[in-house]
Amino acid sequence: MIRIVSRAALCGLFLVARAASAQDTQPQDFAIHGQATLVAQGVGGFASPYTGANSLTPRQVKETADVTAFIGVRAWTGGELWVNPEIDQGFGLSNTLGVAGFPSAEAYKVGKAEPYFRLQRAFFRQTFGLGGTREAVAGVANQLGGSRSLDRIVLTIGKFGVGDLLDTNPYAHDPRGDFLNWSAVDTGSFDYAADAWGYTTGVAAELYRGDWTLRTGLFNLSTVPNGERLEHGFGQYQLDAEVEHRHQVAGRPGSVRFGFFRNRGNFSRFDDALAYAATTGGAVDPSVTRRRMTRIGGYMNMDQALTDTLGLFARVGVSDGAIEPYDFTDIDRTAQIGASLNGKSWGRAQDRVGLALIANGISAEHRRYLAAGGLGVLVGDGKLPDAGAEEIAEAYYDVALTRALAVTLDAQYVENPGYNRDRGPAEVFALRVHGAF
């Protein structure tokens, strides 16, 4: 029988499934928060006439669990130091392979059967107020309670996630609370710097002025594509920039973000790897044709409240499809649209329902590479005689059992997993249990 509850998850859920205190806006000099998340996910049978090293396998169930502490201290006015020790355990479907828009962002690229320890974040944040109006700040994970200037400069340095600051969205950005699919919680073509667990080291700056925010950052890439170890000293790096504008439509809040990334490191062009394999008669291997080059991309990300209970979100993104993706996943262009609805109208104001529709695509060069047997970050069926876009629909219902504990039912439909019309469609179902304080 498949074990779907690890010792780590049971311990963590026991600790966090208590009545949570209301978010405290009183000034805090020290805080401890915690979370535990368990996801059991399975896929049914689907057409699978052949498989490769990175193929999704039909008829399987896997589970992941993580327990995290968020420990923060105020060093001085505006200065906060945070560390996030974490215990992880479990595997994604097919060891987190087979679908570019992978069905669980709680499944890392490194899975283990037994719980293991990671220090996922360790960063310092300094906020400089620019005067004017101040706002209350709730004490939550990685944020001390108190107040701050609406106009401000924020500097962050250390180990954290690029997605902590960039490409955020109030309706689709948290696999522990909303959508699970990788290309729903982030722009799929945003090849953000990260180790195999999704974190990196670097420095970021944010400027808040009125309705506008400008963000930029310099981050270390992993030492090899999709690697467990990060560069030191920005030998291979990513430069990011994002501008955000907040607005109101008919008195309801919304925002639009435009982002750009530039990766600089040792990458391979797909056609170079194919040409080398044709010359030598060997397998397609991009590692032998990697050289110093630049890969760029950009995205648009928006959200808009339509009513008191209904919100809309959308993302589109594109990246240089002639060069291999490095740290995220095998997506060169993507588009998504979706909605989030809370349950106030049926007497369950803390419940949420979400729906997302996603289309992921790859370049002609990328298709040729996969057709010749090349392997990507997540996909590679050994051949690709009939390529097509990955089309994904995800729906979830998040049930708030208490203020600290929620259970989510999640369903996804994946057409052409791994861009392969010969495979699928795959129907993926998940149960998520999440507690936090």
CSV table of C-alpha atoms in Angstrom, one decimal:
chain,number,residue,atom,x,y,z
A,1,MET,CA,0.0,0.0,0.0
A,2,ILE,CA,1.3,3.4,-1.0
A,3,ARG,CA,2.3,5.5,2.1
A,4,ILE,CA,0.7,8.9,1.7
A,5,VAL,CA,1.5,10.4,5.0
A,6,SER,CA,5.1,10.8,6.1
A,7,ARG,CA,6.3,11.1,9.6
A,8,ALA,CA,7.4,14.7,8.9
A,9,ALA,CA,4.0,15.8,7.6
A,10,LEU,CA,2.2,14.2,10.5
A,11,CYS,CA,4.4,16.0,13.0
A,12,GLY,CA,4.2,19.3,11.1
A,13,LEU,CA,0.4,19.2,10.7
A,14,PHE,CA,0.0,18.4,14.4
A,15,LEU,CA,2.0,21.5,15.3
A,16,VAL,CA,0.3,23.9,12.9
A,17,ALA,CA,-3.3,22.7,13.0
A,18,ARG,CA,-4.2,24.8,16.0
A,19,ALA,CA,-6.4,27.9,16.2
A,20,ALA,CA,-4.3,30.5,14.4
A,21,SER,CA,-4.0,33.9,16.0
A,22,ALA,CA,-5.2,36.9,14.0
A,23,GLN,CA,-2.6,38.6,11.9
A,24,ASP,CA,-0.8,41.0,14.3
A,25,THR,CA,0.0,44.5,13.0
A,26,GLN,CA,1.7,45.5,16.3
A,27,PRO,CA,5.4,46.2,16.0
A,28,GLN,CA,7.3,42.9,16.2
A,29,ASP,CA,11.0,42.4,17.0
A,30,PHE,CA,10.8,38.6,16.7
A,31,ALA,CA,8.4,36.1,15.2
A,32,ILE,CA,8.1,32.4,14.5
A,33,HIS,CA,5.6,31.0,12.0
A,34,GLY,CA,5.2,27.5,10.5
A,35,GLN,CA,3.5,25.5,7.8
A,36,ALA,CA,3.1,21.9,6.8
A,37,THR,CA,1.8,20.6,3.5
A,38,LEU,CA,1.0,17.1,2.3
A,39,VAL,CA,0.0,16.4,-1.4
A,40,ALA,CA,-1.0,13.0,-2.6
A,41,GLN,CA,-1.3,13.1,-6.4
A,42,GLY,CA,-2.2,10.4,-9.0
A,43,VAL,CA,-2.6,10.0,-12.7
A,44,GLY,CA,-4.8,7.4,-14.4
A,45,GLY,CA,-4.3,5.4,-17.6
A,46,PHE,CA,-3.6,7.2,-20.9
A,47,ALA,CA,-2.2,6.4,-24.3
A,48,SER,CA,1.5,5.7,-24.0
A,49,PRO,CA,2.8,3.8,-27.1
A,50,TYR,CA,6.4,4.4,-26.2
A,51,THR,CA,8.4,6.0,-23.4
A,52,GLY,CA,11.7,7.7,-23.0
A,53,ALA,CA,13.9,8.7,-20.0
A,54,ASN,CA,11.7,11.7,-19.2
A,55,SER,CA,8.3,10.3,-19.9
A,56,LEU,CA,5.2,10.4,-17.7
A,57,THR,CA,4.1,6.9,-16.7
A,58,PRO,CA,0.4,6.0,-16.6
A,59,ARG,CA,-1.4,4.7,-13.4
A,60,GLN,CA,0.7,5.9,-10.5
A,61,VAL,CA,0.2,7.7,-7.2
A,62,LYS,CA,2.9,9.7,-5.4
A,63,GLU,CA,3.1,11.9,-2.4
A,64,THR,CA,5.1,14.9,-1.2
A,65,ALA,CA,5.4,16.5,2.2
A,66,ASP,CA,7.2,19.5,3.6
A,67,VAL,CA,7.3,21.2,7.0
A,68,THR,CA,8.8,24.7,7.3
A,69,ALA,CA,9.6,27.1,10.1
A,70,PHE,CA,9.8,30.9,9.3
A,71,ILE,CA,12.0,32.5,12.0
A,72,GLY,CA,12.5,36.3,11.9
A,73,VAL,CA,14.2,38.9,14.0
A,74,ARG,CA,14.4,42.7,13.7
A,75,ALA,CA,18.0,43.8,13.6
A,76,TRP,CA,17.3,47.6,13.7
A,77,THR,CA,14.7,50.0,12.2
A,78,GLY,CA,13.7,48.6,8.8
A,79,GLY,CA,16.1,45.6,9.0
A,80,GLU,CA,14.8,42.0,9.2
A,81,LEU,CA,16.7,38.7,9.2
A,82,TRP,CA,14.8,35.6,8.2
A,83,VAL,CA,15.7,31.9,8.1
A,84,ASN,CA,13.4,29.1,6.8
A,85,PRO,CA,14.6,25.6,7.9
A,86,GLU,CA,12.5,22.9,6.2
A,87,ILE,CA,12.0,19.1,6.2
A,88,ASP,CA,11.0,17.6,2.8
A,89,GLN,CA,10.0,14.2,1.7
A,90,GLY,CA,8.4,12.4,-1.2
A,91,PHE,CA,8.4,12.3,-5.0
A,92,GLY,CA,6.5,13.9,-7.9
A,93,LEU,CA,4.8,11.7,-10.5
A,94,SER,CA,7.5,9.9,-12.5
A,95,ASN,CA,10.2,11.6,-10.4
A,96,THR,CA,8.9,15.0,-11.5
A,97,LEU,CA,9.2,14.3,-15.2
A,98,GLY,CA,7.1,14.0,-18.3
A,99,VAL,CA,5.1,17.2,-18.4
A,100,ALA,CA,6.6,20.7,-19.0
A,101,GLY,CA,3.7,22.2,-17.1
A,102,PHE,CA,4.3,19.7,-14.2
A,103,PRO,CA,1.1,19.0,-12.2
A,104,SER,CA,2.6,19.7,-8.7
A,105,ALA,CA,4.8,22.7,-7.7
A,106,GLU,CA,5.2,21.0,-4.4
A,107,ALA,CA,7.2,18.2,-6.1
A,108,TYR,CA,10.8,19.3,-6.4
A,109,LYS,CA,13.3,17.9,-8.9
A,110,VAL,CA,15.0,16.0,-6.1
A,111,GLY,CA,12.9,13.5,-4.4
A,112,LYS,CA,13.7,11.2,-1.4
A,113,ALA,CA,11.8,8.5,0.4
A,114,GLU,CA,12.8,9.6,3.9
A,115,PRO,CA,12.5,13.1,5.3
A,116,TYR,CA,15.5,15.3,4.9
A,117,PHE,CA,16.6,18.8,6.0
A,118,ARG,CA,17.1,21.9,3.9
A,119,LEU,CA,17.7,25.5,4.8
A,120,GLN,CA,15.6,26.9,1.9
A,121,ARG,CA,15.8,30.6,2.8
A,122,ALA,CA,18.3,32.7,4.8
A,123,PHE,CA,18.1,36.4,3.8
A,124,PHE,CA,18.3,39.9,5.1
A,125,ARG,CA,15.8,42.6,4.1
A,126,GLN,CA,16.3,46.4,4.7
A,127,THR,CA,13.5,48.8,4.1
A,128,PHE,CA,14.1,52.6,3.7
A,129,GLY,CA,11.1,54.8,4.1
A,130,LEU,CA,10.8,57.7,1.7
A,131,GLY,CA,8.4,59.6,3.8
A,132,GLY,CA,4.7,60.4,3.3
A,133,THR,CA,1.8,58.1,4.1
A,134,ARG,CA,2.4,54.9,6.2
A,135,GLU,CA,0.5,51.6,6.1
A,136,ALA,CA,0.0,48.8,8.6
A,137,VAL,CA,2.0,45.6,8.0
A,138,ALA,CA,0.6,42.3,9.2
A,139,GLY,CA,2.9,39.8,10.9
A,140,VAL,CA,3.0,36.8,8.6
A,141,ALA,CA,5.6,34.3,7.4
A,142,ASN,CA,8.8,36.2,6.3
A,143,GLN,CA,7.3,39.6,7.3
A,144,LEU,CA,7.4,41.2,10.8
A,145,GLY,CA,4.3,43.1,11.9
A,146,GLY,CA,4.4,46.9,12.2
A,147,SER,CA,4.2,49.7,9.7
A,148,ARG,CA,6.0,51.1,6.7
A,149,SER,CA,6.0,54.0,4.3
A,150,LEU,CA,4.0,53.4,1.1
A,151,ASP,CA,6.9,55.0,-0.8
A,152,ARG,CA,10.0,53.0,0.0
A,153,ILE,CA,13.1,51.2,-1.1
A,154,VAL,CA,13.6,47.6,-0.2
A,155,LEU,CA,16.8,45.7,-0.5
A,156,THR,CA,17.0,41.9,-0.1
A,157,ILE,CA,20.2,39.8,0.0
A,158,GLY,CA,20.9,36.2,0.7
A,159,LYS,CA,19.1,32.9,-0.2
A,160,PHE,CA,15.5,33.1,-1.3
A,161,GLY,CA,13.2,32.5,-4.3
A,162,VAL,CA,13.1,34.7,-7.3
A,163,GLY,CA,9.3,34.1,-7.2
A,164,ASP,CA,9.2,35.7,-3.7
A,165,LEU,CA,9.5,39.1,-5.4
A,166,LEU,CA,8.9,38.7,-9.1
A,167,ASP,CA,5.9,37.3,-11.2
A,168,THR,CA,3.7,37.3,-8.1
A,169,ASN,CA,-0.1,37.1,-8.4
A,170,PRO,CA,-2.7,37.1,-5.6
A,171,TYR,CA,-4.8,34.4,-7.3
A,172,ALA,CA,-2.2,32.0,-8.7
A,173,HIS,CA,1.3,31.9,-7.1
A,174,ASP,CA,1.1,29.6,-4.0
A,175,PRO,CA,1.1,25.8,-4.6
A,176,ARG,CA,0.3,25.4,-0.9
A,177,GLY,CA,-2.9,27.4,-1.1
A,178,ASP,CA,-4.1,27.8,-4.7
A,179,PHE,CA,-3.1,26.2,-8.0
A,180,LEU,CA,-0.6,23.3,-8.1
A,181,ASN,CA,0.6,23.3,-11.7
A,182,TRP,CA,4.1,24.7,-12.3
A,183,SER,CA,2.9,26.8,-15.2
A,184,ALA,CA,-0.1,28.2,-13.2
A,185,VAL,CA,1.8,29.4,-10.2
A,186,ASP,CA,4.5,31.0,-12.3
A,187,THR,CA,4.9,32.1,-16.0
A,188,GLY,CA,6.0,28.8,-17.6
A,189,SER,CA,8.6,30.5,-19.9
A,190,PHE,CA,10.2,32.5,-17.1
A,191,ASP,CA,13.4,30.5,-16.7
A,192,TYR,CA,14.1,31.9,-13.3
A,193,ALA,CA,17.4,31.2,-11.4
A,194,ALA,CA,17.0,28.3,-8.9
A,195,ASP,CA,18.5,25.2,-7.6
A,196,ALA,CA,16.6,21.9,-7.9
A,197,TRP,CA,14.4,23.0,-5.0
A,198,GLY,CA,13.5,26.4,-6.5
A,199,TYR,CA,15.7,28.8,-4.5
A,200,THR,CA,18.8,30.8,-5.3
A,201,THR,CA,21.3,33.3,-3.8
A,202,GLY,CA,21.5,36.9,-4.9
A,203,VAL,CA,20.5,40.5,-4.3
A,204,ALA,CA,17.3,42.3,-5.2
A,205,ALA,CA,16.0,45.9,-5.0
A,206,GLU,CA,12.5,47.3,-5.1
A,207,LEU,CA,11.3,50.9,-5.4
A,208,TYR,CA,7.7,51.7,-4.4
A,209,ARG,CA,6.3,55.1,-5.5
A,210,GLY,CA,2.6,55.6,-5.5
A,211,ASP,CA,0.9,53.1,-7.7
A,212,TRP,CA,4.2,51.9,-9.3
A,213,THR,CA,6.9,49.5,-8.3
A,214,LEU,CA,10.2,48.8,-10.0
A,215,ARG,CA,12.0,45.6,-9.1
A,216,THR,CA,15.4,44.3,-10.2
A,217,GLY,CA,17.7,41.5,-9.1
A,218,LEU,CA,20.9,39.7,-9.7
A,219,PHE,CA,20.9,35.9,-9.0
A,220,ASN,CA,23.1,32.9,-9.2
A,221,LEU,CA,22.2,30.2,-11.7
A,222,SER,CA,22.8,26.5,-10.8
A,223,THR,CA,26.3,25.2,-11.7
A,224,VAL,CA,24.7,22.9,-14.4
A,225,PRO,CA,21.2,23.0,-15.9
A,226,ASN,CA,18.6,21.9,-13.4
A,227,GLY,CA,21.4,21.3,-10.8
A,228,GLU,CA,21.4,20.9,-7.0
A,229,ARG,CA,24.3,23.3,-6.5
A,230,LEU,CA,24.3,27.0,-7.1
A,231,GLU,CA,27.0,29.2,-8.6
A,232,HIS,CA,29.1,31.4,-6.2
A,233,GLY,CA,30.1,34.9,-7.2
A,234,PHE,CA,27.7,35.1,-10.2
A,235,GLY,CA,29.9,33.0,-12.5
A,236,GLN,CA,26.7,32.1,-14.3
A,237,TYR,CA,23.9,34.6,-13.4
A,238,GLN,CA,20.5,35.9,-14.1
A,239,LEU,CA,19.5,39.6,-14.3
A,240,ASP,CA,15.8,40.4,-13.8
A,241,ALA,CA,13.7,43.5,-14.0
A,242,GLU,CA,9.9,44.0,-13.4
A,243,VAL,CA,7.6,47.0,-13.4
A,244,GLU,CA,4.2,46.8,-11.7
A,245,HIS,CA,1.3,49.2,-11.8
A,246,ARG,CA,-1.6,49.0,-9.4
A,247,HIS,CA,-4.9,50.4,-10.3
A,248,GLN,CA,-8.6,50.3,-9.7
A,249,VAL,CA,-11.4,49.4,-12.2
A,250,ALA,CA,-14.9,50.4,-11.0
A,251,GLY,CA,-13.4,50.8,-7.6
A,252,ARG,CA,-11.9,47.3,-7.5
A,253,PRO,CA,-8.2,46.6,-7.2
A,254,GLY,CA,-6.0,45.2,-9.9
A,255,SER,CA,-2.4,45.2,-11.1
A,256,VAL,CA,-0.3,44.6,-14.2
A,257,ARG,CA,3.4,43.5,-14.2
A,258,PHE,CA,5.8,43.4,-17.1
A,259,GLY,CA,9.1,41.4,-16.5
A,260,PHE,CA,12.3,40.6,-18.3
A,261,PHE,CA,15.1,38.2,-17.6
A,262,ARG,CA,18.6,37.7,-19.0
A,263,ASN,CA,20.5,34.5,-18.3
A,264,ARG,CA,24.2,34.5,-18.9
A,265,GLY,CA,26.1,31.2,-18.7
A,266,ASN,CA,27.2,28.0,-20.5
A,267,PHE,CA,24.2,27.0,-22.6
A,268,SER,CA,23.7,25.1,-25.8
A,269,ARG,CA,21.8,25.9,-28.9
A,270,PHE,CA,19.5,23.1,-29.8
A,271,ASP,CA,20.7,23.0,-33.4
A,272,ASP,CA,24.3,22.9,-32.3
A,273,ALA,CA,23.6,19.8,-30.3
A,274,LEU,CA,21.8,18.2,-33.2
A,275,ALA,CA,24.7,19.1,-35.7
A,276,TYR,CA,27.3,17.6,-33.3
A,277,ALA,CA,25.3,14.4,-32.9
A,278,ALA,CA,24.9,14.1,-36.7
A,279,THR,CA,28.7,14.6,-37.2
A,280,THR,CA,29.8,12.1,-34.6
A,281,GLY,CA,27.0,9.6,-34.9
A,282,GLY,CA,26.4,9.7,-31.2
A,283,ALA,CA,23.3,10.6,-29.0
A,284,VAL,CA,22.1,14.2,-28.8
A,285,ASP,CA,23.9,15.6,-25.8
A,286,PRO,CA,23.8,19.4,-25.3
A,287,SER,CA,26.5,19.3,-22.6
A,288,VAL,CA,29.3,18.9,-25.3
A,289,THR,CA,28.1,22.0,-27.2
A,290,ARG,CA,27.6,24.4,-24.4
A,291,ARG,CA,29.5,27.7,-24.5
A,292,ARG,CA,29.1,31.1,-23.0
A,293,MET,CA,26.0,32.8,-24.3
A,294,THR,CA,22.9,34.8,-23.3
A,295,ARG,CA,19.3,33.7,-23.1
A,296,ILE,CA,16.5,36.2,-22.7
A,297,GLY,CA,12.8,36.3,-22.2
A,298,GLY,CA,9.8,38.3,-20.9
A,299,TYR,CA,6.3,38.1,-19.5
A,300,MET,CA,3.1,39.9,-18.7
A,301,ASN,CA,1.2,39.1,-15.5
A,302,MET,CA,-2.1,40.7,-14.5
A,303,ASP,CA,-4.9,40.3,-11.9
A,304,GLN,CA,-8.2,42.1,-11.5
A,305,ALA,CA,-10.9,41.9,-8.8
A,306,LEU,CA,-14.3,41.7,-10.7
A,307,THR,CA,-16.5,41.5,-7.6
A,308,ASP,CA,-16.0,41.2,-3.8
A,309,THR,CA,-15.6,37.4,-4.3
A,310,LEU,CA,-14.4,36.9,-7.9
A,311,GLY,CA,-11.0,37.7,-9.3
A,312,LEU,CA,-9.4,37.2,-12.7
A,313,PHE,CA,-5.8,36.6,-13.6
A,314,ALA,CA,-3.7,36.0,-16.8
A,315,ARG,CA,-0.1,35.6,-17.8
A,316,VAL,CA,1.7,35.4,-21.1
A,317,GLY,CA,5.4,34.8,-21.6
A,318,VAL,CA,8.1,34.1,-24.3
A,319,SER,CA,11.8,33.2,-24.2
A,320,ASP,CA,14.5,32.4,-26.7
A,321,GLY,CA,13.5,29.0,-27.9
A,322,ALA,CA,16.7,28.4,-29.9
A,323,ILE,CA,18.7,27.9,-26.6
A,324,GLU,CA,18.1,25.3,-24.0
A,325,PRO,CA,16.1,26.3,-20.8
A,326,TYR,CA,18.4,26.2,-17.8
A,327,ASP,CA,16.8,26.1,-14.4
A,328,PHE,CA,12.9,26.0,-14.6
A,329,THR,CA,11.2,23.9,-17.3
A,330,ASP,CA,10.9,23.2,-21.0
A,331,ILE,CA,8.5,26.0,-22.0
A,332,ASP,CA,9.4,28.6,-24.7
A,333,ARG,CA,6.0,30.4,-24.8
A,334,THR,CA,3.0,30.2,-22.6
A,335,ALA,CA,-0.4,31.7,-22.0
A,336,GLN,CA,-2.8,31.3,-19.1
A,337,ILE,CA,-6.1,32.7,-17.9
A,338,GLY,CA,-8.1,31.8,-14.9
A,339,ALA,CA,-10.3,32.9,-12.0
A,340,SER,CA,-10.6,32.6,-8.3
A,341,LEU,CA,-13.8,32.7,-6.3
A,342,ASN,CA,-14.3,32.6,-2.6
A,343,GLY,CA,-17.3,30.9,-1.0
A,344,LYS,CA,-19.0,33.9,0.6
A,345,SER,CA,-22.1,33.5,-1.6
A,346,TRP,CA,-22.8,30.0,-0.2
A,347,GLY,CA,-21.8,30.7,3.4
A,348,ARG,CA,-18.2,29.5,3.2
A,349,ALA,CA,-16.3,32.8,2.9
A,350,GLN,CA,-12.9,31.2,3.7
A,351,ASP,CA,-13.3,28.5,1.0
A,352,ARG,CA,-11.9,29.2,-2.5
A,353,VAL,CA,-12.6,27.7,-6.0
A,354,GLY,CA,-10.1,28.2,-8.8
A,355,LEU,CA,-10.0,27.5,-12.5
A,356,ALA,CA,-7.0,27.9,-14.8
A,357,LEU,CA,-6.5,27.2,-18.6
A,358,ILE,CA,-2.9,27.0,-19.8
A,359,ALA,CA,-1.3,26.5,-23.2
A,360,ASN,CA,2.5,25.8,-23.3
A,361,GLY,CA,4.6,25.7,-26.5
A,362,ILE,CA,8.1,25.2,-27.8
A,363,SER,CA,10.1,26.5,-30.7
A,364,ALA,CA,10.8,24.6,-34.0
A,365,GLU,CA,14.4,24.1,-32.8
A,366,HIS,CA,13.2,22.7,-29.5
A,367,ARG,CA,10.8,20.3,-31.4
A,368,ARG,CA,13.7,19.0,-33.6
A,369,TYR,CA,15.8,18.4,-30.5
A,370,LEU,CA,13.2,16.4,-28.7
A,371,ALA,CA,12.3,14.5,-31.9
A,372,ALA,CA,15.9,13.4,-32.2
A,373,GLY,CA,15.9,11.9,-28.7
A,374,GLY,CA,17.1,14.9,-26.8
A,375,LEU,CA,16.2,15.3,-23.1
A,376,GLY,CA,15.0,18.5,-21.5
A,377,VAL,CA,14.7,19.7,-18.0
A,378,LEU,CA,11.5,17.7,-17.5
A,379,VAL,CA,10.5,16.2,-20.8
A,380,GLY,CA,11.9,13.8,-23.4
A,381,ASP,CA,10.0,10.8,-24.7
A,382,GLY,CA,12.9,9.6,-26.9
A,383,LYS,CA,11.1,10.7,-30.1
A,384,LEU,CA,8.5,13.3,-31.1
A,385,PRO,CA,6.9,12.3,-34.4
A,386,ASP,CA,3.8,14.4,-33.9
A,387,ALA,CA,4.4,17.5,-31.7
A,388,GLY,CA,1.6,19.7,-30.3
A,389,ALA,CA,1.1,22.3,-27.6
A,390,GLU,CA,0.6,21.2,-24.0
A,391,GLU,CA,-2.9,22.3,-23.1
A,392,ILE,CA,-3.7,22.1,-19.4
A,393,ALA,CA,-6.9,22.8,-17.4
A,394,GLU,CA,-6.7,22.9,-13.6
A,395,ALA,CA,-9.6,23.3,-11.1
A,396,TYR,CA,-9.5,23.1,-7.3
A,397,TYR,CA,-11.7,23.6,-4.3
A,398,ASP,CA,-10.0,24.6,-1.1
A,399,VAL,CA,-12.0,23.9,2.0
A,400,ALA,CA,-11.1,25.9,5.2
A,401,LEU,CA,-11.6,23.5,8.1
A,402,THR,CA,-10.3,26.0,10.5
A,403,ARG,CA,-8.4,29.3,10.2
A,404,ALA,CA,-5.2,27.2,10.4
A,405,LEU,CA,-6.1,24.1,8.4
A,406,ALA,CA,-7.4,23.6,4.9
A,407,VAL,CA,-8.0,20.6,2.6
A,408,THR,CA,-7.9,21.0,-1.2
A,409,LEU,CA,-9.3,18.8,-4.0
A,410,ASP,CA,-7.5,19.4,-7.2
A,411,ALA,CA,-8.0,18.1,-10.8
A,412,GLN,CA,-6.0,18.6,-13.9
A,413,TYR,CA,-6.4,17.6,-17.5
A,414,VAL,CA,-3.2,17.5,-19.6
A,415,GLU,CA,-3.5,17.3,-23.4
A,416,ASN,CA,-0.3,16.3,-25.2
A,417,PRO,CA,2.0,15.8,-22.1
A,418,GLY,CA,5.6,16.6,-23.1
A,419,TYR,CA,4.3,18.2,-26.3
A,420,ASN,CA,3.6,14.7,-27.7
A,421,ARG,CA,0.3,14.1,-29.5
A,422,ASP,CA,0.9,10.3,-29.3
A,423,ARG,CA,0.6,10.4,-25.5
A,424,GLY,CA,-2.3,11.3,-23.2
A,425,PRO,CA,-4.5,12.9,-22.4
A,426,ALA,CA,-3.6,12.5,-18.8
A,427,GLU,CA,-6.1,13.1,-16.0
A,428,VAL,CA,-4.4,14.0,-12.7
A,429,PHE,CA,-6.1,14.2,-9.3
A,430,ALA,CA,-4.7,15.4,-6.0
A,431,LEU,CA,-5.6,15.8,-2.3
A,432,ARG,CA,-3.7,18.6,-0.5
A,433,VAL,CA,-3.7,19.1,3.3
A,434,HIS,CA,-2.1,22.4,4.5
A,435,GLY,CA,-1.8,23.9,7.9
A,436,ALA,CA,-0.1,27.1,8.9
A,437,PHE,CA,0.3,29.5,11.8
